[in-house]
Amino acid sequence: MKKTLLLIITIATIISCSNESSNVEQSLYGTWNLINKQGGMATINEDYSEGEVKWSFNKFNSNLTVVNKDENRRFKLVSGTYSYSLDNDGSTQILYLDDDVYNRLVVVSLNERLVISDDQIHGFSAEFKK
């Protein structure tokens, strides 16, 4: 009986820890529409129409598909498919693209809106909505 109880507690602990760490990725999955881009040396503040720039995170193959209706009004990435990974160091969530340490974005907020910051190129940030 003690072994069974210990086994149940162990399994429950593993499942709860797995769910907690994957909550961020679960909410990242799906299609996000860019609604605003701001920052840079020229202090840009641009609003976007729904569907003008879309980022779709696929949970099955860890691919990000980017669709820009106008390549001149994009955020960081040209249209295409990129691999991604999400790293959480406890206080900051980093989104790596194509396994490149220099091609990274800081996830500032991830709730009903996704706010990311490109901390390597003049401090641009972008806000997306599902």
GROMACS .gro file of C-alpha atoms in nm:
model
  130
    1MET     CA    1   0.000   0.000   0.000
    2LYS     CA    2   0.283   0.240   0.087
    3LYS     CA    3   0.454   0.163  -0.244
    4THR     CA    4   0.135   0.235  -0.436
    5LEU     CA    5   0.081   0.563  -0.252
    6LEU     CA    6   0.443   0.664  -0.310
    7LEU     CA    7   0.412   0.580  -0.680
    8ILE     CA    8   0.094   0.789  -0.713
    9ILE     CA    9   0.255   1.087  -0.537
   10THR     CA   10   0.565   1.061  -0.757
   11ILE     CA   11   0.360   1.048  -1.078
   12ALA     CA   12   0.142   1.340  -0.966
   13THR     CA   13   0.451   1.547  -0.887
   14ILE     CA   14   0.608   1.477  -1.225
   15ILE     CA   15   0.287   1.561  -1.410
   16SER     CA   16   0.233   1.887  -1.220
   17CYS     CA   17   0.592   1.999  -1.282
   18SER     CA   18   0.566   1.916  -1.652
   19ASN     CA   19   0.243   2.110  -1.687
   20GLU     CA   20   0.386   2.413  -1.506
   21SER     CA   21   0.691   2.441  -1.731
   22SER     CA   22   0.492   2.393  -2.050
   23ASN     CA   23   0.224   2.656  -1.972
   24VAL     CA   24   0.432   2.922  -2.145
   25GLU     CA   25   0.474   2.713  -2.458
   26GLN     CA   26   0.107   2.610  -2.457
   27SER     CA   27  -0.002   2.974  -2.467
   28LEU     CA   28   0.260   3.055  -2.734
   29TYR     CA   29   0.112   2.806  -2.983
   30GLY     CA   30  -0.118   2.937  -3.251
   31THR     CA   31  -0.130   3.237  -3.483
   32TRP     CA   32  -0.044   3.585  -3.360
   33ASN     CA   33  -0.113   3.909  -3.550
   34LEU     CA   34   0.132   4.196  -3.511
   35ILE     CA   35  -0.060   4.500  -3.387
   36ASN     CA   36   0.221   4.740  -3.292
   37LYS     CA   37   0.596   4.783  -3.337
   38GLN     CA   38   0.793   5.050  -3.152
   39GLY     CA   39   1.141   5.157  -3.054
   40GLY     CA   40   1.467   5.193  -3.239
   41MET     CA   41   1.689   5.494  -3.285
   42ALA     CA   42   1.412   5.681  -3.469
   43THR     CA   43   1.157   5.596  -3.195
   44ILE     CA   44   0.919   5.428  -3.437
   45ASN     CA   45   0.562   5.361  -3.322
   46GLU     CA   46   0.365   5.179  -3.594
   47ASP     CA   47   0.024   5.017  -3.571
   48TYR     CA   48  -0.068   4.722  -3.793
   49SER     CA   49  -0.395   4.585  -3.929
   50GLU     CA   50  -0.497   4.230  -3.841
   51GLY     CA   51  -0.343   3.986  -4.088
   52GLU     CA   52  -0.078   4.229  -4.214
   53VAL     CA   53   0.198   4.041  -4.026
   54LYS     CA   54   0.127   3.695  -3.883
   55TRP     CA   55   0.348   3.467  -3.675
   56SER     CA   56   0.224   3.109  -3.633
   57PHE     CA   57   0.388   2.885  -3.372
   58ASN     CA   58   0.343   2.512  -3.444
   59LYS     CA   59   0.352   2.293  -3.133
   60PHE     CA   60   0.414   1.969  -3.321
   61ASN     CA   61   0.734   2.056  -3.505
   62SER     CA   62   0.856   2.370  -3.320
   63ASN     CA   63   0.837   2.578  -3.636
   64LEU     CA   64   0.746   2.944  -3.659
   65THR     CA   65   0.584   3.047  -3.988
   66VAL     CA   66   0.599   3.419  -4.063
   67VAL     CA   67   0.373   3.581  -4.324
   68ASN     CA   68   0.427   3.948  -4.411
   69LYS     CA   69   0.185   4.102  -4.661
   70ASP     CA   70   0.437   4.386  -4.707
   71GLU     CA   71   0.802   4.295  -4.644
   72ASN     CA   72   0.879   4.663  -4.575
   73ARG     CA   73   0.643   4.661  -4.275
   74ARG     CA   74   0.769   4.356  -4.089
   75PHE     CA   75   0.913   4.291  -3.747
   76LYS     CA   76   1.260   4.135  -3.763
   77LEU     CA   77   1.181   3.835  -3.986
   78VAL     CA   78   1.106   3.807  -4.356
   79SER     CA   79   0.828   3.570  -4.461
   80GLY     CA   80   0.932   3.209  -4.418
   81THR     CA   81   0.958   2.920  -4.175
   82TYR     CA   82   1.199   2.918  -3.881
   83SER     CA   83   1.270   2.666  -3.608
   84TYR     CA   84   1.229   2.801  -3.257
   85SER     CA   85   1.296   2.709  -2.898
   86LEU     CA   86   1.192   2.877  -2.577
   87ASP     CA   87   1.437   2.899  -2.289
   88ASN     CA   88   1.336   3.006  -1.940
   89ASP     CA   89   1.617   3.095  -1.703
   90GLY     CA   90   1.382   3.166  -1.415
   91SER     CA   91   1.333   3.537  -1.465
   92THR     CA   92   1.351   3.585  -1.841
   93GLN     CA   93   1.202   3.388  -2.128
   94ILE     CA   94   1.413   3.388  -2.443
   95LEU     CA   95   1.279   3.285  -2.782
   96TYR     CA   96   1.562   3.151  -3.000
   97LEU     CA   97   1.511   3.133  -3.375
   98ASP     CA   98   1.691   2.877  -3.591
   99ASP     CA   99   1.909   2.775  -3.292
  100ASP     CA  100   2.106   3.098  -3.330
  101VAL     CA  101   2.215   3.273  -3.010
  102TYR     CA  102   2.225   3.603  -3.202
  103ASN     CA  103   1.876   3.555  -3.343
  104ARG     CA  104   1.681   3.582  -3.019
  105LEU     CA  105   1.387   3.769  -2.875
  106VAL     CA  106   1.297   3.837  -2.513
  107VAL     CA  107   0.939   3.744  -2.424
  108VAL     CA  108   0.823   4.040  -2.215
  109SER     CA  109   0.463   3.930  -2.171
  110LEU     CA  110   0.258   3.630  -2.278
  111ASN     CA  111  -0.109   3.635  -2.189
  112GLU     CA  112  -0.383   3.744  -2.423
  113ARG     CA  113  -0.111   3.942  -2.598
  114LEU     CA  114   0.243   3.845  -2.686
  115VAL     CA  115   0.496   4.122  -2.628
  116ILE     CA  116   0.850   4.056  -2.742
  117SER     CA  117   1.161   4.269  -2.744
  118ASP     CA  118   1.462   4.253  -2.970
  119ASP     CA  119   1.721   4.355  -2.715
  120GLN     CA  120   2.002   4.335  -2.970
  121ILE     CA  121   1.887   4.578  -3.239
  122HIS     CA  122   1.814   4.923  -3.098
  123GLY     CA  123   1.548   4.801  -2.855
  124PHE     CA  124   1.256   4.732  -3.086
  125SER     CA  125   0.952   4.571  -2.928
  126ALA     CA  126   0.645   4.421  -3.087
  127GLU     CA  127   0.297   4.345  -2.960
  128PHE     CA  128   0.094   4.059  -3.107
  129LYS     CA  129  -0.267   3.953  -3.054
  130LYS     CA  130  -0.426   3.613  -3.127
   0.00000   0.00000   0.00000
